[in-house]
Amino acid sequence: MSSYRIQGATGDWEVVIGLEVHAQVISNAKLFSGASTEFGAEPNAQVSLVDAAMPGMLPTINGECVRQAVRTGLALGAQINKFSVFDRKNYFYADLPQGYQISQFKHPVVGEGTVTLDLEGGVSKGVGVERIHLEQDAGKSMHDQHPQFTYVDLNRSGVALMEIVSMPDMRSPDEAGAYLTKLRTILRYIGTCDGNMEQGSMRADVNVSVRKPGDPLGTRCEIKNVNSIRFVRQAIEVEARRQVDIIEAGGTIDQETRLFDPNKGETRSMRSKEEAHDYRYFPDPDLLPLEFDDAFIEAARESLPELPDEKKARFMEALGLNDYNASVLVAEKESSEFFETLVEALAKATKKDAAHIALKASNWLTGDLFGALNKAGKTIATSPVSAEQGAELLALVEDGTISGRIAKDVFEVMFETGKGAGSIVEEKGLKQVSDTGAIEAIIDEVIAANPGQLEQYRAGKDKLLGFFVGQVMKATQGKANPGVVNSLLKPKLDG
Amino acid sequence: MSDLTKLKIAEARDLLAKGELTARELTEAHIAAVEAADTLNAYIEKTPEIALKQADAADARIKAGDAASMTGIPVGIKDLFATKGVHTQACSHILDGFKPEYESTVTQNLWDDGAVMLGKLNMDEFAMGSSNETSYYGPVKNPWRAEGSNADFVPGGSSGGSVASVAGYAAMGATASDTGGSIRQPAAFTGTFGIKPTYGRCSRYGMVAFASSLDQAGTITRDVRDGAIMLESIAGFDPKDSTSVDIPVPNFEAALTGDIRGMKIGIPQEYHLAGMPGEIEALWHQGIEWVKAAGAEVVDINLPHTKYALPTYYIVAPAEASSNLARYDGVRYGLREAPENGALDEMYETTRAEGFGDEVKRRIMIGTYVLSAGYYDAYYLKAQKVRQLIADDFKRAFEKVDAILTPTAPSAAFAFGEKSDDPLAMYLNDVFTVPASLAGLPGSSIPAGLSANGLPLGLQVLGKAWDEETVLRVSGVIEEAAVFTSQPELWWR
């Protein structure tokens, strides 16, 4: 249970959050027409006669969008409804050509499911999903193109959206953020939505209410169309605070739709319940009820990849990763794929069992590579060092060719130049020296060159061992095998 | 040859095949007849150039031995079928200037079979009406006049232009659409044969929508055989319409065997309306005698929910219409009336206030009301339940009978203005046609007699879903028995 509380004058308040996520379905064509869905085309270049609601035009369902919604439902462990109905949601707007949006109201294609959140400290929490339904997106109104007129771009009109409605199960901005993050991860894993909130392909409506812990649910406000996880968290904070202030001042919360203004850090009323649209939902007579059989569901299930929770469990159990590393690696599909390629290549190069080298690989990936990527403002997808190159580097450490210390230097060069580890080691002569004869000779030189320190050491100043190790490493430009240096140096110093 | 415009489709087809007539001759005669029929106001757009081009193509096709049944046959097209590049406005002001970039499946099927388009036909605005008086382009005159009178009568509606063009020899056949009786009632008023097939038999793609769950294309012709020929041409599955059904289209003409011996014909007792004119009852009785004489067995049946059909229809159809007509908003095509510097809502208001006629507005308001929060369950949802009960009535009846025989309309054609101020009286015109529409069943209207003052009356035959063949066969038998040889005088020529 979340301990997140809003401190009010009358004591602590609990915030209750539910999210409605609109996720654009990945499909080549729109939900009810053959027009393309590609992002970034010229305005009105991807509009069919159906999308423009020409007289006498009829919608026909795109089976791929249905399959994607079913796959999403399966990935959330949800009930799949073999019978569902498309309804018309009626309202007027310039970018809604039909004068109604085709959506699903009473009978959605997907019923109840769960999203498991990974919270701080390895705690997990299940958030209920109430339903997922398919619906059409509207077009886009552009108010800044002409002083008197609004321009309308219908490219997005008719694109398939999944509306994923959660239960009011979240109790803090962190949980809401974790829910969105996890949901996005799952959608990206299974390839049903690209999750790009900046491009609008994933948007959230946030329902917020407050109550004294243990009380029944308070009146909620819906904050529309929040387009980043950060803003969702901010919006919840300020909205919960606003509600607490009103109630504590003796007021009541009006159920209404609000907008979040990230610049001012406040929510504003958009329309009250009285002004709310009467959408006059009714079953769309142009479309038959959507029906499919078990075989369709099974085929969708078989098409699902390993999901993040399953993958994390496997990384921990089969590969011995700790919870933190496993969580970080599965958070993005690309990271987990990078890691799996890295482990496979490293196992092959070292002829070792994957379980033996996986932990080292995950430490290098989550530490060195992620650190460097982060610093350079890059992502795993644009990493200058590939998984295979990473494996080559780690293999050199593993077989003793270079030390871990040298490996860090080599990695820096790799990251900057994109060159392979082997060639860098070769070029710069960084091969580790493990030849005891050569190292012994250098040790003798170093001892001979520092008689004062030797005397002090022998007088009991043990700490000077480090000084001598450093001198030897310096003389070998770091290439001396530290293990060999230690084993040879001590007996000589001790005399 | 005598007046080519008096030929039936089947006759013309045979003459064309034998080379005794060319499609060009036939078309030219019809273009002249269309010109001469301006007074009827059946055509709101004439397309003689397209017609002649299609006629020449038809002649070439006939020569090449590649003719279909409709090849070279001049027809009129109801204004709600999209015809590429040609006036398609459902006779509404709000679609001013609209010429689609696409062709409806029904008309495309006709053109694929080589038919010839004479023009676009008048209709009630968005097919909402039973007298063709709601058209933005003015009313259509019924080619028929009462005996010894020069007064004009309505042709019925909404397919008023379709029936007037066919009855007035200005087309050999016409496409029409039926939502609650818009094919059958005007056919009855004009002595023409109208058939509405099973819902889903013809594609609705490219048909301007009124009430999607009821709208169905059909045909108006001068006899049953022509109806069979033309219906077969326009029918068929279309993947572009989710509600069209993928079953084969039978050879409808072959269904006209003239043999209904042993067939059971149902007579629904609920269709005996109190206060119905005696001549309608008499006509119905006559029809019963005809089918008996042809060897059919007549069976009394009950359709207990009949009395709820009209109220149900006037909830379901306006509800769907209120949503279907939301797209006419002045944004993308058609009429736009926007006050200077007005807001978006004002543009909607002025465009729709200006663009829609009173009957359309009435139905949008009824439809919006019955779908509103708080009323949905009491009206729309209840209507859907009653609709199911009405369909079940028919289902049970058709376990006992092969077809149902009723009058088509409770009266003959009426005068202009007689009912246009009384919507409820107007709606009552559809009392016999609406139940089958709600059940999605096929139905026809056959000219069967004349009223006391010499206006045509029709009998309606209803069939099981997908059994247009029986409807046509029974229609053919009634046609043969009725020997309906009366014709309107060509007073407009």
Coordinates of N, CA, C and O in Angstrom, one line a residue, chain A residues 236 254 404 439:
Chain A
I236 N -1.6 15.1 -11.2 CA -2.2 14.5 -10.0 C -1.9 15.2 -8.7 O -2.7 15.5 -7.9
D254 N -16.9 19.5 -7.7 CA -17.8 19.2 -8.8 C -17.2 18.2 -9.7 O -16.1 18.4 -10.1
G404 N 40.3 -5.3 -16.1 CA 39.1 -4.6 -16.0 C 39.3 -3.1 -16.1 O 38.5 -2.3 -16.7
I439 N 57.5 -9.1 -15.4 CA 56.9 -8.3 -14.3 C 58.0 -8.3 -13.2 O 58.2 -7.2 -12.6

